[in-house]
Amino acid sequence: MLSPGALLCVSTCLMLAMGCEESKSDIPRARSESGSQTESLPSGEHGDLEDVNSTGQTDSASLQPGALRLTPEQISNLLTDAFGVQMVHTDEAGYVYDEIVDEYGVSLGGIDFVVAARRDPSVKASTLLVVHAISWSVSESILWADLDRAPADRKLFTLCNPEEDYPLVDVDFAEDERADLEASDARWRLQLDEIYWRVFSRAPSEEEVQVLSALFSDAAREVDWPGRGWQVLIYTLISTVEFWTI
Amino acid sequence: MASADLHPHLDRGVLDHMTTRIAQGVTRRELIQRGLQLGGGAMALSVLGAPWHRAKAQEIACHHRTGRFLEIVFDGGWDSALATDPVVGSKQTSAAYQSEYLNLGHQTVPGKDNLVVGPGLVPAIQAFQSLPTAFVNGLLVEVTAHELAFAYLLSGRLSLSRSREYPTAGAVLGAAAGCFPAHVVIGAPVPLGETKQTAPPLHATSYESLRSMLVGPLAGDEPLDAESLGKTQSAIARLNTLHMAKQGRSAKAILTPWTRAEDALDDFYGRGYAEQFVLNEELSARYGLADSWDPLSVLPAALMVLKSGLSPYVTVTIDGFDTHADHLGNHVPLMTGAAAGLASLVADMQNTPDPNDSGKSLAETTTILITSEFVRTPLFNVAAGTDHWPVGAAIVMGRGVADNVVVGATGDDAYALGWSNDRPVERNARTALTPEQMVATVLEMVGLDGDPLMAFGEGRLNGIRA
């Protein structure tokens, strides 16, 4: 049986070993060459190794799992691919511009003043402001881009009627309404499932469904129109950290 | 703005040192090491990486010790012959200037006989009358490539390497103050150097995108109300929490700042910017705007930034001055439009109380710098346009400025002359007026002092400071 002193020594060594593990994981590594941005600082002057930042570090070349923030260009492509909303336009003068890259690209850490190589992947408060500005603007575009199509031609809302179907959440109803409401709820859930697969490549968890159905219901019933609920729901999904990182 | 008390773990000396090194373009490694050596590791990281939490929790106090600063950049290279350095006197017979300039005329600012403006700035004469105003001509600009010259004139430091970037005057001020946002940039992106990481600006390409950022889902044709915003933010927070629970340790460490910053958004949206950043018809008409996306909308946007207290340091850029073809047809209307906007802006600043000192107007508490990366060639090219010329010019107005003063001059050949004892002399290394001197002088006018000014050397533009 170990003496108290030995126990203290062993436990201290164990703690130090865990700390060393932590330190090893904090050792800076070279910048990733991948198209996405590693969530770490840009390399310092004269090719210095990257410093430890307050967000931790990783790079795609290491074996450690981490997180990569999508570039403005990738976000633009993702919105188009997932929701069918066009982010790239050509103006009257023939200039091709991307709503996100040209309007918010620098603020999102894209190509900065002159240096395309020194993108800024770190999260700042201003990043969140841009995220929410884009999310709110785009959510409205996404909704109306599809609602303006004839129901048979819709690309996003193919599994429910976005202007009629509700999730079944804390609603008083007569028994003869149950079947219709449950059918509406089922269609709504199928549509949510579809959106999740498009955006996150996975199904929503039951808790996520509960959170979003409550949010949807509040927003939709406020103006008595499910379309509003979908706008708020899409805005919420696009504003999450999961959407903006991989 | 927060109180002037500094956090006990980070004294004035540390902050000054950090600010100085930021201005000198030091690496982030050095800044962190310095902070850790002083035992303020956590605070150093919070200074460098999380200004949001600083602003919210006031861990390190937002510390504005200076006046306000507004920089208006005529992006592309403005024509000083249409502005602060018209073709008058012996220049008219020098043959160095395009003959069309000889017929364009000029005007003296009433009551300020030293200030003579070309036709491009005539609409701004009232502004020059209203505020203490000084012109700077004949700045020696040693590069005429847009990016290099733009960075030089805005930062006051010349870099010929894209790997070495120095921060603008606004960025230096913002870094010294340590607030969120450090400063605001509306228009084209500007060089930030290390402040891009340590004290980044709130950057928007236009009034509309600035408003969208400040207001978020409280904007639009059918915005969320406060209650709905709260429910939505709660849902986002819950989804983020569920996502974070599935992540590994490294990913959590990376993503945590995001979720922490998300928590503070309610406070930010609650500041009322939705009501303060409104470009109505009356305002649009006064600034001559075609719509809210008009390039000149940056001027009323700058007023809103100062008036709302979002930041005391604003840089705006107005594009389009790089007129390599049909110079007079393109440049004159652009400059006169901007000048008219400037007149409206100054008038509005005179009628707007400073948010921190209701006894003074914004015009009394703000130093305004108007500049461009260089001026235009005195002769036209084959397309009746003008090209880049290695001279700079600027206007300084408002707080801390000596009135009715012109410093620097160009010769009859349009090249920069030297300046000594308040008069033009032969230019050499000792007599040349430089952007270093101009930016350092303006920073002193605004009220910056101490170590951050060391990077600019000792030279100053004598005479423009009151």
mmCIF file of N, CA, C and O in Angstrom, chain B residues 217-299:
data_model
loop_
_atom_site.group_PDB
_atom_site.id
_atom_site.type_symbol
_atom_site.label_atom_id
_atom_site.label_comp_id
_atom_site.label_asym_id
_atom_site.label_seq_id
_atom_site.Cartn_x
_atom_site.Cartn_y
_atom_site.Cartn_z
ATOM 1 N N PRO B 217 -31.297 40.391 -37.480
ATOM 2 C CA PRO B 217 -32.676 40.031 -37.785
ATOM 3 C C PRO B 217 -33.697 41.082 -37.354
ATOM 4 O O PRO B 217 -34.901 40.891 -37.548
ATOM 5 N N LEU B 218 -33.222 42.192 -36.793
ATOM 6 C CA LEU B 218 -34.136 43.283 -36.474
ATOM 7 C C LEU B 218 -34.332 44.195 -37.678
ATOM 8 O O LEU B 218 -34.967 45.243 -37.578
ATOM 9 N N ALA B 219 -33.755 43.821 -38.826
ATOM 10 C CA ALA B 219 -33.857 44.613 -40.048
ATOM 11 C C ALA B 219 -34.756 43.906 -41.047
ATOM 12 O O ALA B 219 -35.221 42.790 -40.824
ATOM 13 N N GLY B 220 -34.974 44.561 -42.161
ATOM 14 C CA GLY B 220 -35.749 43.938 -43.224
ATOM 15 C C GLY B 220 -37.187 44.404 -43.233
ATOM 16 O O GLY B 220 -37.634 45.163 -42.380
ATOM 17 N N ASP B 221 -37.901 43.902 -44.225
ATOM 18 C CA ASP B 221 -39.305 44.298 -44.360
ATOM 19 C C ASP B 221 -40.158 43.770 -43.207
ATOM 20 O O ASP B 221 -41.114 44.407 -42.783
ATOM 21 N N GLU B 222 -39.824 42.589 -42.712
ATOM 22 C CA GLU B 222 -40.568 42.019 -41.580
ATOM 23 C C GLU B 222 -39.575 41.530 -40.533
ATOM 24 O O GLU B 222 -39.306 40.332 -40.403
ATOM 25 N N PRO B 223 -39.028 42.437 -39.775
ATOM 26 C CA PRO B 223 -37.987 42.052 -38.822
ATOM 27 C C PRO B 223 -38.559 41.290 -37.629
ATOM 28 O O PRO B 223 -39.761 41.316 -37.371
ATOM 29 N N LEU B 224 -37.671 40.642 -36.926
ATOM 30 C CA LEU B 224 -38.065 40.023 -35.668
ATOM 31 C C LEU B 224 -38.245 41.126 -34.615
ATOM 32 O O LEU B 224 -37.536 42.134 -34.641
ATOM 33 N N ASP B 225 -39.178 40.890 -33.700
ATOM 34 C CA ASP B 225 -39.255 41.800 -32.567
ATOM 35 C C ASP B 225 -38.354 41.269 -31.455
ATOM 36 O O ASP B 225 -37.761 40.198 -31.579
ATOM 37 N N ALA B 226 -38.245 42.016 -30.386
ATOM 38 C CA ALA B 226 -37.284 41.660 -29.338
ATOM 39 C C ALA B 226 -37.581 40.291 -28.738
ATOM 40 O O ALA B 226 -36.675 39.496 -28.481
ATOM 41 N N GLU B 227 -38.870 40.004 -28.536
ATOM 42 C CA GLU B 227 -39.230 38.726 -27.922
ATOM 43 C C GLU B 227 -38.886 37.569 -28.860
ATOM 44 O O GLU B 227 -38.323 36.562 -28.424
ATOM 45 N N SER B 228 -39.224 37.739 -30.123
ATOM 46 C CA SER B 228 -38.921 36.680 -31.084
ATOM 47 C C SER B 228 -37.423 36.498 -31.227
ATOM 48 O O SER B 228 -36.928 35.379 -31.382
ATOM 49 N N LEU B 229 -36.700 37.620 -31.196
ATOM 50 C CA LEU B 229 -35.246 37.527 -31.281
ATOM 51 C C LEU B 229 -34.703 36.701 -30.127
ATOM 52 O O LEU B 229 -33.829 35.843 -30.305
ATOM 53 N N GLY B 230 -35.228 36.939 -28.942
ATOM 54 C CA GLY B 230 -34.779 36.181 -27.784
ATOM 55 C C GLY B 230 -35.019 34.691 -27.935
ATOM 56 O O GLY B 230 -34.160 33.866 -27.625
ATOM 57 N N LYS B 231 -36.191 34.334 -28.440
ATOM 58 C CA LYS B 231 -36.506 32.905 -28.626
ATOM 59 C C LYS B 231 -35.583 32.292 -29.670
ATOM 60 O O LYS B 231 -35.116 31.162 -29.523
ATOM 61 N N THR B 232 -35.326 33.062 -30.729
ATOM 62 C CA THR B 232 -34.468 32.547 -31.794
ATOM 63 C C THR B 232 -33.040 32.363 -31.284
ATOM 64 O O THR B 232 -32.395 31.348 -31.578
ATOM 65 N N GLN B 233 -32.555 33.348 -30.560
ATOM 66 C CA GLN B 233 -31.197 33.227 -30.015
ATOM 67 C C GLN B 233 -31.105 32.030 -29.070
ATOM 68 O O GLN B 233 -30.082 31.329 -29.049
ATOM 69 N N SER B 234 -32.146 31.795 -28.306
ATOM 70 C CA SER B 234 -32.134 30.635 -27.400
ATOM 71 C C SER B 234 -32.081 29.337 -28.195
ATOM 72 O O SER B 234 -31.373 28.398 -27.818
ATOM 73 N N ALA B 235 -32.819 29.300 -29.294
ATOM 74 C CA ALA B 235 -32.806 28.093 -30.117
ATOM 75 C C ALA B 235 -31.433 27.881 -30.735
ATOM 76 O O ALA B 235 -30.912 26.755 -30.756
ATOM 77 N N ILE B 236 -30.830 28.943 -31.222
ATOM 78 C CA ILE B 236 -29.490 28.838 -31.800
ATOM 79 C C ILE B 236 -28.506 28.357 -30.741
ATOM 80 O O ILE B 236 -27.672 27.471 -30.988
ATOM 81 N N ALA B 237 -28.616 28.924 -29.565
ATOM 82 C CA ALA B 237 -27.712 28.520 -28.484
ATOM 83 C C ALA B 237 -27.883 27.047 -28.154
ATOM 84 O O ALA B 237 -26.904 26.321 -27.916
ATOM 85 N N ARG B 238 -29.138 26.591 -28.149
ATOM 86 C CA ARG B 238 -29.389 25.190 -27.815
ATOM 87 C C ARG B 238 -28.829 24.272 -28.898
ATOM 88 O O ARG B 238 -28.184 23.251 -28.579
ATOM 89 N N LEU B 239 -29.025 24.632 -30.147
ATOM 90 C CA LEU B 239 -28.493 23.811 -31.235
ATOM 91 C C LEU B 239 -26.968 23.793 -31.194
ATOM 92 O O LEU B 239 -26.338 22.762 -31.447
ATOM 93 N N ASN B 240 -26.380 24.941 -30.887
ATOM 94 C CA ASN B 240 -24.918 24.987 -30.779
ATOM 95 C C ASN B 240 -24.430 24.097 -29.635
ATOM 96 O O ASN B 240 -23.418 23.407 -29.765
ATOM 97 N N THR B 241 -25.148 24.125 -28.539
ATOM 98 C CA THR B 241 -24.756 23.288 -27.402
ATOM 99 C C THR B 241 -24.826 21.809 -27.768
ATOM 100 O O THR B 241 -23.923 21.024 -27.429
ATOM 101 N N LEU B 242 -25.886 21.431 -28.463
ATOM 102 C CA LEU B 242 -26.019 20.038 -28.880
ATOM 103 C C LEU B 242 -24.904 19.648 -29.844
ATOM 104 O O LEU B 242 -24.373 18.530 -29.782
ATOM 105 N N HIS B 243 -24.547 20.558 -30.706
ATOM 106 C CA HIS B 243 -23.467 20.273 -31.647
ATOM 107 C C HIS B 243 -22.130 20.157 -30.920
ATOM 108 O O HIS B 243 -21.328 19.256 -31.188
ATOM 109 N N MET B 244 -21.886 21.072 -29.998
ATOM 110 C CA MET B 244 -20.624 21.060 -29.263
ATOM 111 C C MET B 244 -20.456 19.788 -28.449
ATOM 112 O O MET B 244 -19.341 19.275 -28.287
ATOM 113 N N ALA B 245 -21.566 19.257 -27.958
ATOM 114 C CA ALA B 245 -21.497 18.048 -27.134
ATOM 115 C C ALA B 245 -20.978 16.856 -27.924
ATOM 116 O O ALA B 245 -20.462 15.891 -27.345
ATOM 117 N N LYS B 246 -21.077 16.921 -29.240
ATOM 118 C CA LYS B 246 -20.634 15.805 -30.073
ATOM 119 C C LYS B 246 -19.200 15.973 -30.544
ATOM 120 O O LYS B 246 -18.678 15.114 -31.244
ATOM 121 N N GLN B 247 -18.565 17.097 -30.173
ATOM 122 C CA GLN B 247 -17.247 17.389 -30.709
ATOM 123 C C GLN B 247 -16.141 16.900 -29.794
ATOM 124 O O GLN B 247 -16.327 16.741 -28.595
ATOM 125 N N GLY B 248 -14.974 16.695 -30.388
ATOM 126 C CA GLY B 248 -13.806 16.340 -29.611
ATOM 127 C C GLY B 248 -13.236 17.565 -28.910
ATOM 128 O O GLY B 248 -13.682 18.693 -29.116
ATOM 129 N N ARG B 249 -12.209 17.312 -28.099
ATOM 130 C CA ARG B 249 -11.656 18.391 -27.282
ATOM 131 C C ARG B 249 -11.076 19.505 -28.138
ATOM 132 O O ARG B 249 -11.274 20.687 -27.851
ATOM 133 N N SER B 250 -10.373 19.149 -29.164
ATOM 134 C CA SER B 250 -9.752 20.175 -30.013
ATOM 135 C C SER B 250 -10.817 21.029 -30.688
ATOM 136 O O SER B 250 -10.706 22.252 -30.733
ATOM 137 N N ALA B 251 -11.825 20.377 -31.207
ATOM 138 C CA ALA B 251 -12.887 21.126 -31.876
ATOM 139 C C ALA B 251 -13.617 22.019 -30.884
ATOM 140 O O ALA B 251 -13.955 23.162 -31.204
ATOM 141 N N LYS B 252 -13.861 21.511 -29.696
ATOM 142 C CA LYS B 252 -14.538 22.336 -28.685
ATOM 143 C C LYS B 252 -13.729 23.575 -28.365
ATOM 144 O O LYS B 252 -14.263 24.676 -28.230
ATOM 145 N N ALA B 253 -12.418 23.393 -28.254
ATOM 146 C CA ALA B 253 -11.565 24.539 -27.936
ATOM 147 C C ALA B 253 -11.645 25.592 -29.035
ATOM 148 O O ALA B 253 -11.616 26.786 -28.785
ATOM 149 N N ILE B 254 -11.753 25.131 -30.259
ATOM 150 C CA ILE B 254 -11.824 26.057 -31.385
ATOM 151 C C ILE B 254 -13.184 26.726 -31.469
ATOM 152 O O ILE B 254 -13.295 27.907 -31.802
ATOM 153 N N LEU B 255 -14.223 25.987 -31.177
ATOM 154 C CA LEU B 255 -15.577 26.496 -31.393
ATOM 155 C C LEU B 255 -16.138 27.261 -30.200
ATOM 156 O O LEU B 255 -17.130 27.970 -30.340
ATOM 157 N N THR B 256 -15.523 27.126 -29.047
ATOM 158 C CA THR B 256 -16.052 27.787 -27.851
ATOM 159 C C THR B 256 -16.168 29.308 -28.005
ATOM 160 O O THR B 256 -17.172 29.885 -27.573
ATOM 161 N N PRO B 257 -15.170 30.000 -28.580
ATOM 162 C CA PRO B 257 -15.331 31.463 -28.731
ATOM 163 C C PRO B 257 -16.564 31.839 -29.528
ATOM 164 O O PRO B 257 -17.177 32.885 -29.283
ATOM 165 N N TRP B 258 -16.913 30.993 -30.488
ATOM 166 C CA TRP B 258 -18.106 31.272 -31.289
ATOM 167 C C TRP B 258 -19.337 31.298 -30.399
ATOM 168 O O TRP B 258 -20.141 32.226 -30.447
ATOM 169 N N THR B 259 -19.476 30.262 -29.600
ATOM 170 C CA THR B 259 -20.677 30.173 -28.769
ATOM 171 C C THR B 259 -20.686 31.235 -27.683
ATOM 172 O O THR B 259 -21.746 31.743 -27.316
ATOM 173 N N ARG B 260 -19.502 31.576 -27.192
ATOM 174 C CA ARG B 260 -19.456 32.639 -26.187
ATOM 175 C C ARG B 260 -19.853 33.985 -26.804
ATOM 176 O O ARG B 260 -20.583 34.767 -26.193
ATOM 177 N N ALA B 261 -19.343 34.240 -27.990
ATOM 178 C CA ALA B 261 -19.699 35.488 -28.657
ATOM 179 C C ALA B 261 -21.191 35.519 -28.975
ATOM 180 O O ALA B 261 -21.841 36.569 -28.893
ATOM 181 N N GLU B 262 -21.743 34.383 -29.316
ATOM 182 C CA GLU B 262 -23.177 34.285 -29.625
ATOM 183 C C GLU B 262 -24.009 34.720 -28.423
ATOM 184 O O GLU B 262 -25.036 35.387 -28.572
ATOM 185 N N ASP B 263 -23.540 34.378 -27.228
ATOM 186 C CA ASP B 263 -24.286 34.724 -26.016
ATOM 187 C C ASP B 263 -24.415 36.232 -25.835
ATOM 188 O O ASP B 263 -25.350 36.709 -25.190
ATOM 189 N N ALA B 264 -23.466 36.967 -26.383
ATOM 190 C CA ALA B 264 -23.451 38.415 -26.168
ATOM 191 C C ALA B 264 -24.232 39.182 -27.221
ATOM 192 O O ALA B 264 -24.371 40.403 -27.129
ATOM 193 N N LEU B 265 -24.767 38.471 -28.198
ATOM 194 C CA LEU B 265 -25.424 39.175 -29.298
ATOM 195 C C LEU B 265 -26.682 39.917 -28.863
ATOM 196 O O LEU B 265 -26.993 40.980 -29.391
ATOM 197 N N ASP B 266 -27.405 39.346 -27.919
ATOM 198 C CA ASP B 266 -28.629 40.018 -27.464
ATOM 199 C C ASP B 266 -28.321 41.428 -26.974
ATOM 200 O O ASP B 266 -29.037 42.389 -27.259
ATOM 201 N N ASP B 267 -27.240 41.534 -26.181
ATOM 202 C CA ASP B 267 -26.854 42.849 -25.674
ATOM 203 C C ASP B 267 -26.547 43.804 -26.816
ATOM 204 O O ASP B 267 -26.929 44.969 -26.800
ATOM 205 N N PHE B 268 -25.835 43.289 -27.803
ATOM 206 C CA PHE B 268 -25.435 44.156 -28.901
ATOM 207 C C PHE B 268 -26.643 44.632 -29.686
ATOM 208 O O PHE B 268 -26.798 45.817 -29.974
ATOM 209 N N TYR B 269 -27.526 43.687 -30.025
ATOM 210 C CA TYR B 269 -28.706 44.092 -30.787
ATOM 211 C C TYR B 269 -29.607 45.005 -29.977
ATOM 212 O O TYR B 269 -30.403 45.754 -30.539
ATOM 213 N N GLY B 270 -29.485 44.947 -28.683
ATOM 214 C CA GLY B 270 -30.306 45.798 -27.841
ATOM 215 C C GLY B 270 -29.816 47.230 -27.731
ATOM 216 O O GLY B 270 -30.443 48.051 -27.058
ATOM 217 N N ARG B 271 -28.721 47.558 -28.385
ATOM 218 C CA ARG B 271 -28.176 48.917 -28.288
ATOM 219 C C ARG B 271 -28.986 49.927 -29.090
ATOM 220 O O ARG B 271 -28.705 51.131 -29.019
ATOM 221 N N GLY B 272 -29.909 49.458 -29.895
ATOM 222 C CA GLY B 272 -30.778 50.397 -30.602
ATOM 223 C C GLY B 272 -30.233 50.924 -31.913
ATOM 224 O O GLY B 272 -30.667 51.984 -32.382
ATOM 225 N N TYR B 273 -29.309 50.202 -32.525
ATOM 226 C CA TYR B 273 -28.767 50.696 -33.785
ATOM 227 C C TYR B 273 -29.819 50.669 -34.897
ATOM 228 O O TYR B 273 -29.679 51.389 -35.897
ATOM 229 N N ALA B 274 -30.835 49.847 -34.754
ATOM 230 C CA ALA B 274 -31.884 49.802 -35.777
ATOM 231 C C ALA B 274 -32.539 51.171 -35.945
ATOM 232 O O ALA B 274 -32.944 51.554 -37.043
ATOM 233 N N GLU B 275 -32.657 51.888 -34.842
ATOM 234 C CA GLU B 275 -33.272 53.222 -34.911
ATOM 235 C C GLU B 275 -32.257 54.305 -35.267
ATOM 236 O O GLU B 275 -32.614 55.359 -35.790
ATOM 237 N N GLN B 276 -31.006 54.066 -34.994
ATOM 238 C CA GLN B 276 -29.992 55.105 -35.205
ATOM 239 C C GLN B 276 -29.386 55.068 -36.599
ATOM 240 O O GLN B 276 -28.823 56.058 -37.060
ATOM 241 N N PHE B 277 -29.443 53.915 -37.239
ATOM 242 C CA PHE B 277 -28.870 53.799 -38.579
ATOM 243 C C PHE B 277 -30.013 53.717 -39.585
ATOM 244 O O PHE B 277 -30.396 52.639 -40.035
ATOM 245 N N VAL B 278 -30.544 54.865 -39.907
ATOM 246 C CA VAL B 278 -31.663 54.943 -40.845
ATOM 247 C C VAL B 278 -31.331 55.997 -41.891
ATOM 248 O O VAL B 278 -31.059 57.157 -41.558
ATOM 249 N N LEU B 279 -31.361 55.594 -43.135
ATOM 250 C CA LEU B 279 -31.086 56.523 -44.236
ATOM 251 C C LEU B 279 -32.424 56.853 -44.884
ATOM 252 O O LEU B 279 -32.863 56.195 -45.812
ATOM 253 N N ASN B 280 -33.076 57.879 -44.371
ATOM 254 C CA ASN B 280 -34.392 58.230 -44.903
ATOM 255 C C ASN B 280 -34.265 59.103 -46.144
ATOM 256 O O ASN B 280 -33.154 59.452 -46.581
ATOM 257 N N GLU B 281 -35.409 59.466 -46.697
ATOM 258 C CA GLU B 281 -35.405 60.222 -47.957
ATOM 259 C C GLU B 281 -34.778 61.603 -47.776
ATOM 260 O O GLU B 281 -34.045 62.090 -48.648
ATOM 261 N N GLU B 282 -35.072 62.209 -46.644
ATOM 262 C CA GLU B 282 -34.539 63.558 -46.411
ATOM 263 C C GLU B 282 -33.023 63.543 -46.338
ATOM 264 O O GLU B 282 -32.340 64.384 -46.924
ATOM 265 N N LEU B 283 -32.511 62.547 -45.661
ATOM 266 C CA LEU B 283 -31.062 62.422 -45.534
ATOM 267 C C LEU B 283 -30.430 62.085 -46.877
ATOM 268 O O LEU B 283 -29.392 62.624 -47.254
ATOM 269 N N SER B 284 -31.070 61.195 -47.613
ATOM 270 C CA SER B 284 -30.550 60.818 -48.930
ATOM 271 C C SER B 284 -30.499 62.027 -49.856
ATOM 272 O O SER B 284 -29.536 62.216 -50.598
ATOM 273 N N ALA B 285 -31.533 62.837 -49.800
ATOM 274 C CA ALA B 285 -31.573 64.028 -50.657
ATOM 275 C C ALA B 285 -30.483 65.013 -50.270
ATOM 276 O O ALA B 285 -29.826 65.614 -51.125
ATOM 277 N N ARG B 286 -30.262 65.157 -48.972
ATOM 278 C CA ARG B 286 -29.263 66.138 -48.526
ATOM 279 C C ARG B 286 -27.854 65.732 -48.965
ATOM 280 O O ARG B 286 -26.999 66.572 -49.204
ATOM 281 N N TYR B 287 -27.584 64.432 -49.056
ATOM 282 C CA TYR B 287 -26.270 63.965 -49.464
ATOM 283 C C TYR B 287 -26.204 63.634 -50.953
ATOM 284 O O TYR B 287 -25.181 63.141 -51.425
ATOM 285 N N GLY B 288 -27.320 63.867 -51.661
ATOM 286 C CA GLY B 288 -27.315 63.621 -53.096
ATOM 287 C C GLY B 288 -27.202 62.157 -53.463
ATOM 288 O O GLY B 288 -26.564 61.807 -54.455
ATOM 289 N N LEU B 289 -27.857 61.287 -52.689
ATOM 290 C CA LEU B 289 -27.728 59.859 -52.922
ATOM 291 C C LEU B 289 -28.817 59.369 -53.861
ATOM 292 O O LEU B 289 -29.984 59.725 -53.704
ATOM 293 N N ALA B 290 -28.422 58.512 -54.789
ATOM 294 C CA ALA B 290 -29.410 57.908 -55.689
ATOM 295 C C ALA B 290 -30.250 56.878 -54.929
ATOM 296 O O ALA B 290 -31.448 56.748 -55.148
ATOM 297 N N ASP B 291 -29.602 56.143 -54.059
ATOM 298 C CA ASP B 291 -30.280 55.143 -53.227
ATOM 299 C C ASP B 291 -29.343 54.788 -52.072
ATOM 300 O O ASP B 291 -28.259 55.371 -51.948
ATOM 301 N N SER B 292 -29.755 53.840 -51.249
ATOM 302 C CA SER B 292 -28.955 53.510 -50.065
ATOM 303 C C SER B 292 -27.662 52.786 -50.410
ATOM 304 O O SER B 292 -26.804 52.597 -49.548
ATOM 305 N N TRP B 293 -27.530 52.346 -51.683
ATOM 306 C CA TRP B 293 -26.299 51.690 -52.102
ATOM 307 C C TRP B 293 -25.356 52.671 -52.793
ATOM 308 O O TRP B 293 -24.295 52.276 -53.266
ATOM 309 N N ASP B 294 -25.747 53.936 -52.882
ATOM 310 C CA ASP B 294 -24.896 54.945 -53.517
ATOM 311 C C ASP B 294 -23.527 54.977 -52.833
ATOM 312 O O ASP B 294 -23.454 54.926 -51.604
ATOM 313 N N PRO B 295 -22.434 55.078 -53.613
ATOM 314 C CA PRO B 295 -21.097 55.110 -52.992
ATOM 315 C C PRO B 295 -20.941 56.220 -51.959
ATOM 316 O O PRO B 295 -20.195 56.069 -50.996
ATOM 317 N N LEU B 296 -21.645 57.333 -52.146
ATOM 318 C CA LEU B 296 -21.513 58.433 -51.200
ATOM 319 C C LEU B 296 -22.307 58.194 -49.918
ATOM 320 O O LEU B 296 -22.242 59.001 -48.995
ATOM 321 N N SER B 297 -23.027 57.079 -49.842
ATOM 322 C CA SER B 297 -23.759 56.775 -48.607
ATOM 323 C C SER B 297 -22.803 56.523 -47.448
ATOM 324 O O SER B 297 -23.211 56.500 -46.283
ATOM 325 N N VAL B 298 -21.533 56.345 -47.765
ATOM 326 C CA VAL B 298 -20.550 56.172 -46.682
ATOM 327 C C VAL B 298 -20.448 57.423 -45.818
ATOM 328 O O VAL B 298 -20.068 57.354 -44.648
ATOM 329 N N LEU B 299 -20.783 58.588 -46.380
ATOM 330 C CA LEU B 299 -20.658 59.832 -45.609
ATOM 331 C C LEU B 299 -21.724 59.926 -44.513
ATOM 332 O O LEU B 299 -21.384 60.125 -43.341
#
